[in-house]
Amino acid sequence: MIRFDTKIAVLLRDDLAVWQRLNVTAFLVSGIAARHPEVVGENYEDADGTAYLPMFRQPVLVFEGSKELMGTAHQRALRREIEHSVFTQELFATGNDRDNRAAVKAVPTAELDLVGIALYGPKNAVDKVLKGARMHH
């Protein structure tokens, strides 16, 4: 088994609908792939030679927690300088990247109504940020 010294993790608020959890996860991890191309593996190919897009080279772990834990984890990530993407409640009402960025920019850090964050960094540091979260089931 391959072991990684880094971790890709998503923390979702536990009161989201299933479609929201899936949507938020997809959006959040796209930032990690964009910023850290080294976490993306090689292209896939089936036995017939049909090519497919590459995916992350390591697992993406998905956690869930309360609104309070989301805020605590966000503050921990900021203190530890762990790069992360954010998804706020307001983004469910927007339909494009420009409006998404404007919605986040309009709210001070401490007042963000976070429904999800995705983190990438050293395994131990990410684990400390996520302390108290449980694996999503």
JSON list of C-alpha atoms in Angstrom, two decimals:
[
{"chain": "A", "resi": 1, "resn": "MET", "atom": "CA", "xyz": [0.00, 0.00, 0.00]},
{"chain": "A", "resi": 2, "resn": "ILE", "atom": "CA", "xyz": [1.23, 3.47, -0.89]},
{"chain": "A", "resi": 3, "resn": "ARG", "atom": "CA", "xyz": [1.38, 5.90, 2.03]},
{"chain": "A", "resi": 4, "resn": "PHE", "atom": "CA", "xyz": [1.14, 9.63, 1.54]},
{"chain": "A", "resi": 5, "resn": "ASP", "atom": "CA", "xyz": [2.60, 12.31, 3.80]},
{"chain": "A", "resi": 6, "resn": "THR", "atom": "CA", "xyz": [-0.11, 14.72, 2.64]},
{"chain": "A", "resi": 7, "resn": "LYS", "atom": "CA", "xyz": [-3.87, 14.57, 2.99]},
{"chain": "A", "resi": 8, "resn": "ILE", "atom": "CA", "xyz": [-6.77, 15.77, 0.87]},
{"chain": "A", "resi": 9, "resn": "ALA", "atom": "CA", "xyz": [-9.84, 16.17, 3.05]},
{"chain": "A", "resi": 10, "resn": "VAL", "atom": "CA", "xyz": [-13.29, 17.72, 2.77]},
{"chain": "A", "resi": 11, "resn": "LEU", "atom": "CA", "xyz": [-15.33, 18.78, 5.79]},
{"chain": "A", "resi": 12, "resn": "LEU", "atom": "CA", "xyz": [-19.07, 19.16, 5.18]},
{"chain": "A", "resi": 13, "resn": "ARG", "atom": "CA", "xyz": [-21.67, 20.60, 7.48]},
{"chain": "A", "resi": 14, "resn": "ASP", "atom": "CA", "xyz": [-23.87, 17.78, 8.72]},
{"chain": "A", "resi": 15, "resn": "ASP", "atom": "CA", "xyz": [-27.19, 19.52, 7.97]},
{"chain": "A", "resi": 16, "resn": "LEU", "atom": "CA", "xyz": [-26.80, 19.58, 4.17]},
{"chain": "A", "resi": 17, "resn": "ALA", "atom": "CA", "xyz": [-29.07, 17.69, 1.78]},
{"chain": "A", "resi": 18, "resn": "VAL", "atom": "CA", "xyz": [-27.40, 14.86, -0.16]},
{"chain": "A", "resi": 19, "resn": "TRP", "atom": "CA", "xyz": [-27.34, 16.83, -3.43]},
{"chain": "A", "resi": 20, "resn": "GLN", "atom": "CA", "xyz": [-25.72, 19.75, -1.60]},
{"chain": "A", "resi": 21, "resn": "ARG", "atom": "CA", "xyz": [-23.02, 17.50, -0.10]},
{"chain": "A", "resi": 22, "resn": "LEU", "atom": "CA", "xyz": [-22.13, 16.13, -3.53]},
{"chain": "A", "resi": 23, "resn": "ASN", "atom": "CA", "xyz": [-22.16, 19.55, -5.18]},
{"chain": "A", "resi": 24, "resn": "VAL", "atom": "CA", "xyz": [-20.08, 21.19, -2.46]},
{"chain": "A", "resi": 25, "resn": "THR", "atom": "CA", "xyz": [-17.51, 18.36, -2.48]},
{"chain": "A", "resi": 26, "resn": "ALA", "atom": "CA", "xyz": [-17.05, 18.58, -6.25]},
{"chain": "A", "resi": 27, "resn": "PHE", "atom": "CA", "xyz": [-16.55, 22.34, -6.18]},
{"chain": "A", "resi": 28, "resn": "LEU", "atom": "CA", "xyz": [-14.22, 22.33, -3.18]},
{"chain": "A", "resi": 29, "resn": "VAL", "atom": "CA", "xyz": [-11.76, 19.73, -4.47]},
{"chain": "A", "resi": 30, "resn": "SER", "atom": "CA", "xyz": [-11.47, 21.46, -7.84]},
{"chain": "A", "resi": 31, "resn": "GLY", "atom": "CA", "xyz": [-9.46, 24.19, -6.10]},
{"chain": "A", "resi": 32, "resn": "ILE", "atom": "CA", "xyz": [-6.96, 21.68, -4.79]},
{"chain": "A", "resi": 33, "resn": "ALA", "atom": "CA", "xyz": [-6.44, 20.17, -8.24]},
{"chain": "A", "resi": 34, "resn": "ALA", "atom": "CA", "xyz": [-6.01, 23.64, -9.76]},
{"chain": "A", "resi": 35, "resn": "ARG", "atom": "CA", "xyz": [-3.50, 24.86, -7.17]},
{"chain": "A", "resi": 36, "resn": "HIS", "atom": "CA", "xyz": [-1.57, 21.60, -6.72]},
{"chain": "A", "resi": 37, "resn": "PRO", "atom": "CA", "xyz": [-1.27, 19.80, -10.07]},
{"chain": "A", "resi": 38, "resn": "GLU", "atom": "CA", "xyz": [1.20, 17.38, -8.49]},
{"chain": "A", "resi": 39, "resn": "VAL", "atom": "CA", "xyz": [-1.70, 15.67, -6.67]},
{"chain": "A", "resi": 40, "resn": "VAL", "atom": "CA", "xyz": [-3.22, 14.66, -10.01]},
{"chain": "A", "resi": 41, "resn": "GLY", "atom": "CA", "xyz": [-2.12, 11.32, -11.43]},
{"chain": "A", "resi": 42, "resn": "GLU", "atom": "CA", "xyz": [-1.64, 10.16, -14.99]},
{"chain": "A", "resi": 43, "resn": "ASN", "atom": "CA", "xyz": [-4.36, 9.82, -17.63]},
{"chain": "A", "resi": 44, "resn": "TYR", "atom": "CA", "xyz": [-6.45, 6.66, -17.53]},
{"chain": "A", "resi": 45, "resn": "GLU", "atom": "CA", "xyz": [-6.88, 4.27, -20.43]},
{"chain": "A", "resi": 46, "resn": "ASP", "atom": "CA", "xyz": [-9.02, 1.18, -20.81]},
{"chain": "A", "resi": 47, "resn": "ALA", "atom": "CA", "xyz": [-8.05, -2.07, -22.56]},
{"chain": "A", "resi": 48, "resn": "ASP", "atom": "CA", "xyz": [-9.37, -0.74, -25.88]},
{"chain": "A", "resi": 49, "resn": "GLY", "atom": "CA", "xyz": [-7.12, 2.32, -25.70]},
{"chain": "A", "resi": 50, "resn": "THR", "atom": "CA", "xyz": [-9.89, 4.80, -24.91]},
{"chain": "A", "resi": 51, "resn": "ALA", "atom": "CA", "xyz": [-8.39, 7.68, -22.94]},
{"chain": "A", "resi": 52, "resn": "TYR", "atom": "CA", "xyz": [-9.94, 9.23, -19.81]},
{"chain": "A", "resi": 53, "resn": "LEU", "atom": "CA", "xyz": [-9.08, 12.23, -17.66]},
{"chain": "A", "resi": 54, "resn": "PRO", "atom": "CA", "xyz": [-6.68, 11.79, -14.75]},
{"chain": "A", "resi": 55, "resn": "MET", "atom": "CA", "xyz": [-7.83, 11.87, -11.13]},
{"chain": "A", "resi": 56, "resn": "PHE", "atom": "CA", "xyz": [-6.20, 12.57, -7.79]},
{"chain": "A", "resi": 57, "resn": "ARG", "atom": "CA", "xyz": [-3.29, 10.23, -7.08]},
{"chain": "A", "resi": 58, "resn": "GLN", "atom": "CA", "xyz": [-4.34, 9.84, -3.44]},
{"chain": "A", "resi": 59, "resn": "PRO", "atom": "CA", "xyz": [-7.63, 9.33, -1.61]},
{"chain": "A", "resi": 60, "resn": "VAL", "atom": "CA", "xyz": [-9.97, 12.22, -0.84]},
{"chain": "A", "resi": 61, "resn": "LEU", "atom": "CA", "xyz": [-11.38, 11.74, 2.66]},
{"chain": "A", "resi": 62, "resn": "VAL", "atom": "CA", "xyz": [-14.78, 13.26, 3.40]},
{"chain": "A", "resi": 63, "resn": "PHE", "atom": "CA", "xyz": [-15.79, 14.26, 6.93]},
{"chain": "A", "resi": 64, "resn": "GLU", "atom": "CA", "xyz": [-18.84, 15.86, 8.46]},
{"chain": "A", "resi": 65, "resn": "GLY", "atom": "CA", "xyz": [-19.47, 18.04, 11.46]},
{"chain": "A", "resi": 66, "resn": "SER", "atom": "CA", "xyz": [-21.70, 20.67, 13.01]},
{"chain": "A", "resi": 67, "resn": "LYS", "atom": "CA", "xyz": [-21.86, 24.32, 12.00]},
{"chain": "A", "resi": 68, "resn": "GLU", "atom": "CA", "xyz": [-19.81, 25.12, 15.11]},
{"chain": "A", "resi": 69, "resn": "LEU", "atom": "CA", "xyz": [-17.13, 22.58, 14.20]},
{"chain": "A", "resi": 70, "resn": "MET", "atom": "CA", "xyz": [-17.00, 24.03, 10.68]},
{"chain": "A", "resi": 71, "resn": "GLY", "atom": "CA", "xyz": [-16.13, 27.43, 12.12]},
{"chain": "A", "resi": 72, "resn": "THR", "atom": "CA", "xyz": [-13.56, 25.94, 14.50]},
{"chain": "A", "resi": 73, "resn": "ALA", "atom": "CA", "xyz": [-11.91, 23.94, 11.71]},
{"chain": "A", "resi": 74, "resn": "HIS", "atom": "CA", "xyz": [-11.78, 27.02, 9.48]},
{"chain": "A", "resi": 75, "resn": "GLN", "atom": "CA", "xyz": [-10.06, 29.02, 12.24]},
{"chain": "A", "resi": 76, "resn": "ARG", "atom": "CA", "xyz": [-7.60, 26.16, 12.83]},
{"chain": "A", "resi": 77, "resn": "ALA", "atom": "CA", "xyz": [-6.79, 26.01, 9.11]},
{"chain": "A", "resi": 78, "resn": "LEU", "atom": "CA", "xyz": [-6.16, 29.76, 9.05]},
{"chain": "A", "resi": 79, "resn": "ARG", "atom": "CA", "xyz": [-3.94, 29.63, 12.16]},
{"chain": "A", "resi": 80, "resn": "ARG", "atom": "CA", "xyz": [-1.94, 26.71, 10.76]},
{"chain": "A", "resi": 81, "resn": "GLU", "atom": "CA", "xyz": [-1.78, 28.30, 7.30]},
{"chain": "A", "resi": 82, "resn": "ILE", "atom": "CA", "xyz": [-3.28, 25.21, 5.69]},
{"chain": "A", "resi": 83, "resn": "GLU", "atom": "CA", "xyz": [-4.46, 26.05, 2.18]},
{"chain": "A", "resi": 84, "resn": "HIS", "atom": "CA", "xyz": [-8.16, 25.44, 1.82]},
{"chain": "A", "resi": 85, "resn": "SER", "atom": "CA", "xyz": [-11.14, 26.21, -0.33]},
{"chain": "A", "resi": 86, "resn": "VAL", "atom": "CA", "xyz": [-14.44, 27.39, 1.12]},
{"chain": "A", "resi": 87, "resn": "PHE", "atom": "CA", "xyz": [-18.08, 26.99, 0.15]},
{"chain": "A", "resi": 88, "resn": "THR", "atom": "CA", "xyz": [-20.61, 29.24, 1.86]},
{"chain": "A", "resi": 89, "resn": "GLN", "atom": "CA", "xyz": [-24.37, 28.93, 2.15]},
{"chain": "A", "resi": 90, "resn": "GLU", "atom": "CA", "xyz": [-24.77, 31.88, -0.24]},
{"chain": "A", "resi": 91, "resn": "LEU", "atom": "CA", "xyz": [-23.14, 29.96, -3.09]},
{"chain": "A", "resi": 92, "resn": "PHE", "atom": "CA", "xyz": [-26.22, 27.74, -3.43]},
{"chain": "A", "resi": 93, "resn": "ALA", "atom": "CA", "xyz": [-28.01, 30.81, -4.86]},
{"chain": "A", "resi": 94, "resn": "THR", "atom": "CA", "xyz": [-25.33, 31.83, -7.37]},
{"chain": "A", "resi": 95, "resn": "GLY", "atom": "CA", "xyz": [-24.70, 30.30, -10.74]},
{"chain": "A", "resi": 96, "resn": "ASN", "atom": "CA", "xyz": [-21.17, 31.20, -11.81]},
{"chain": "A", "resi": 97, "resn": "ASP", "atom": "CA", "xyz": [-17.64, 31.75, -10.56]},
{"chain": "A", "resi": 98, "resn": "ARG", "atom": "CA", "xyz": [-17.81, 35.56, -10.71]},
{"chain": "A", "resi": 99, "resn": "ASP", "atom": "CA", "xyz": [-20.91, 35.67, -8.50]},
{"chain": "A", "resi": 100, "resn": "ASN", "atom": "CA", "xyz": [-19.46, 33.00, -6.18]},
{"chain": "A", "resi": 101, "resn": "ARG", "atom": "CA", "xyz": [-16.31, 35.04, -5.59]},
{"chain": "A", "resi": 102, "resn": "ALA", "atom": "CA", "xyz": [-18.36, 38.21, -5.04]},
{"chain": "A", "resi": 103, "resn": "ALA", "atom": "CA", "xyz": [-20.57, 36.45, -2.47]},
{"chain": "A", "resi": 104, "resn": "VAL", "atom": "CA", "xyz": [-17.54, 35.31, -0.47]},
{"chain": "A", "resi": 105, "resn": "LYS", "atom": "CA", "xyz": [-15.80, 38.69, -0.77]},
{"chain": "A", "resi": 106, "resn": "ALA", "atom": "CA", "xyz": [-18.86, 40.48, 0.67]},
{"chain": "A", "resi": 107, "resn": "VAL", "atom": "CA", "xyz": [-18.56, 38.72, 4.05]},
{"chain": "A", "resi": 108, "resn": "PRO", "atom": "CA", "xyz": [-15.81, 39.14, 6.70]},
{"chain": "A", "resi": 109, "resn": "THR", "atom": "CA", "xyz": [-13.83, 35.98, 7.51]},
{"chain": "A", "resi": 110, "resn": "ALA", "atom": "CA", "xyz": [-15.36, 35.50, 10.96]},
{"chain": "A", "resi": 111, "resn": "GLU", "atom": "CA", "xyz": [-18.89, 35.80, 9.56]},
{"chain": "A", "resi": 112, "resn": "LEU", "atom": "CA", "xyz": [-18.65, 33.35, 6.64]},
{"chain": "A", "resi": 113, "resn": "ASP", "atom": "CA", "xyz": [-21.60, 30.91, 6.75]},
{"chain": "A", "resi": 114, "resn": "LEU", "atom": "CA", "xyz": [-19.46, 27.91, 5.80]},
{"chain": "A", "resi": 115, "resn": "VAL", "atom": "CA", "xyz": [-21.08, 24.67, 4.64]},
{"chain": "A", "resi": 116, "resn": "GLY", "atom": "CA", "xyz": [-17.83, 23.06, 3.49]},
{"chain": "A", "resi": 117, "resn": "ILE", "atom": "CA", "xyz": [-14.07, 23.38, 3.33]},
{"chain": "A", "resi": 118, "resn": "ALA", "atom": "CA", "xyz": [-11.47, 21.30, 1.51]},
{"chain": "A", "resi": 119, "resn": "LEU", "atom": "CA", "xyz": [-7.91, 21.08, 2.76]},
{"chain": "A", "resi": 120, "resn": "TYR", "atom": "CA", "xyz": [-4.63, 19.91, 1.36]},
{"chain": "A", "resi": 121, "resn": "GLY", "atom": "CA", "xyz": [-1.46, 19.79, 3.38]},
{"chain": "A", "resi": 122, "resn": "PRO", "atom": "CA", "xyz": [0.75, 17.71, 5.64]},
{"chain": "A", "resi": 123, "resn": "LYS", "atom": "CA", "xyz": [-1.25, 14.77, 7.01]},
{"chain": "A", "resi": 124, "resn": "ASN", "atom": "CA", "xyz": [-0.72, 15.57, 10.70]},
{"chain": "A", "resi": 125, "resn": "ALA", "atom": "CA", "xyz": [-1.64, 19.24, 10.27]},
{"chain": "A", "resi": 126, "resn": "VAL", "atom": "CA", "xyz": [-4.84, 18.41, 8.36]},
{"chain": "A", "resi": 127, "resn": "ASP", "atom": "CA", "xyz": [-5.76, 15.86, 11.04]},
{"chain": "A", "resi": 128, "resn": "LYS", "atom": "CA", "xyz": [-5.39, 18.55, 13.73]},
{"chain": "A", "resi": 129, "resn": "VAL", "atom": "CA", "xyz": [-7.63, 20.95, 11.78]},
{"chain": "A", "resi": 130, "resn": "LEU", "atom": "CA", "xyz": [-10.29, 18.24, 11.50]},
{"chain": "A", "resi": 131, "resn": "LYS", "atom": "CA", "xyz": [-10.16, 17.15, 15.15]},
{"chain": "A", "resi": 132, "resn": "GLY", "atom": "CA", "xyz": [-13.71, 16.39, 16.29]},
{"chain": "A", "resi": 133, "resn": "ALA", "atom": "CA", "xyz": [-15.06, 15.66, 12.80]},
{"chain": "A", "resi": 134, "resn": "ARG", "atom": "CA", "xyz": [-16.35, 12.22, 11.86]},
{"chain": "A", "resi": 135, "resn": "MET", "atom": "CA", "xyz": [-15.97, 10.35, 8.60]},
{"chain": "A", "resi": 136, "resn": "HIS", "atom": "CA", "xyz": [-18.91, 10.96, 6.30]},
{"chain": "A", "resi": 137, "resn": "HIS", "atom": "CA", "xyz": [-21.13, 7.92, 5.90]}
]
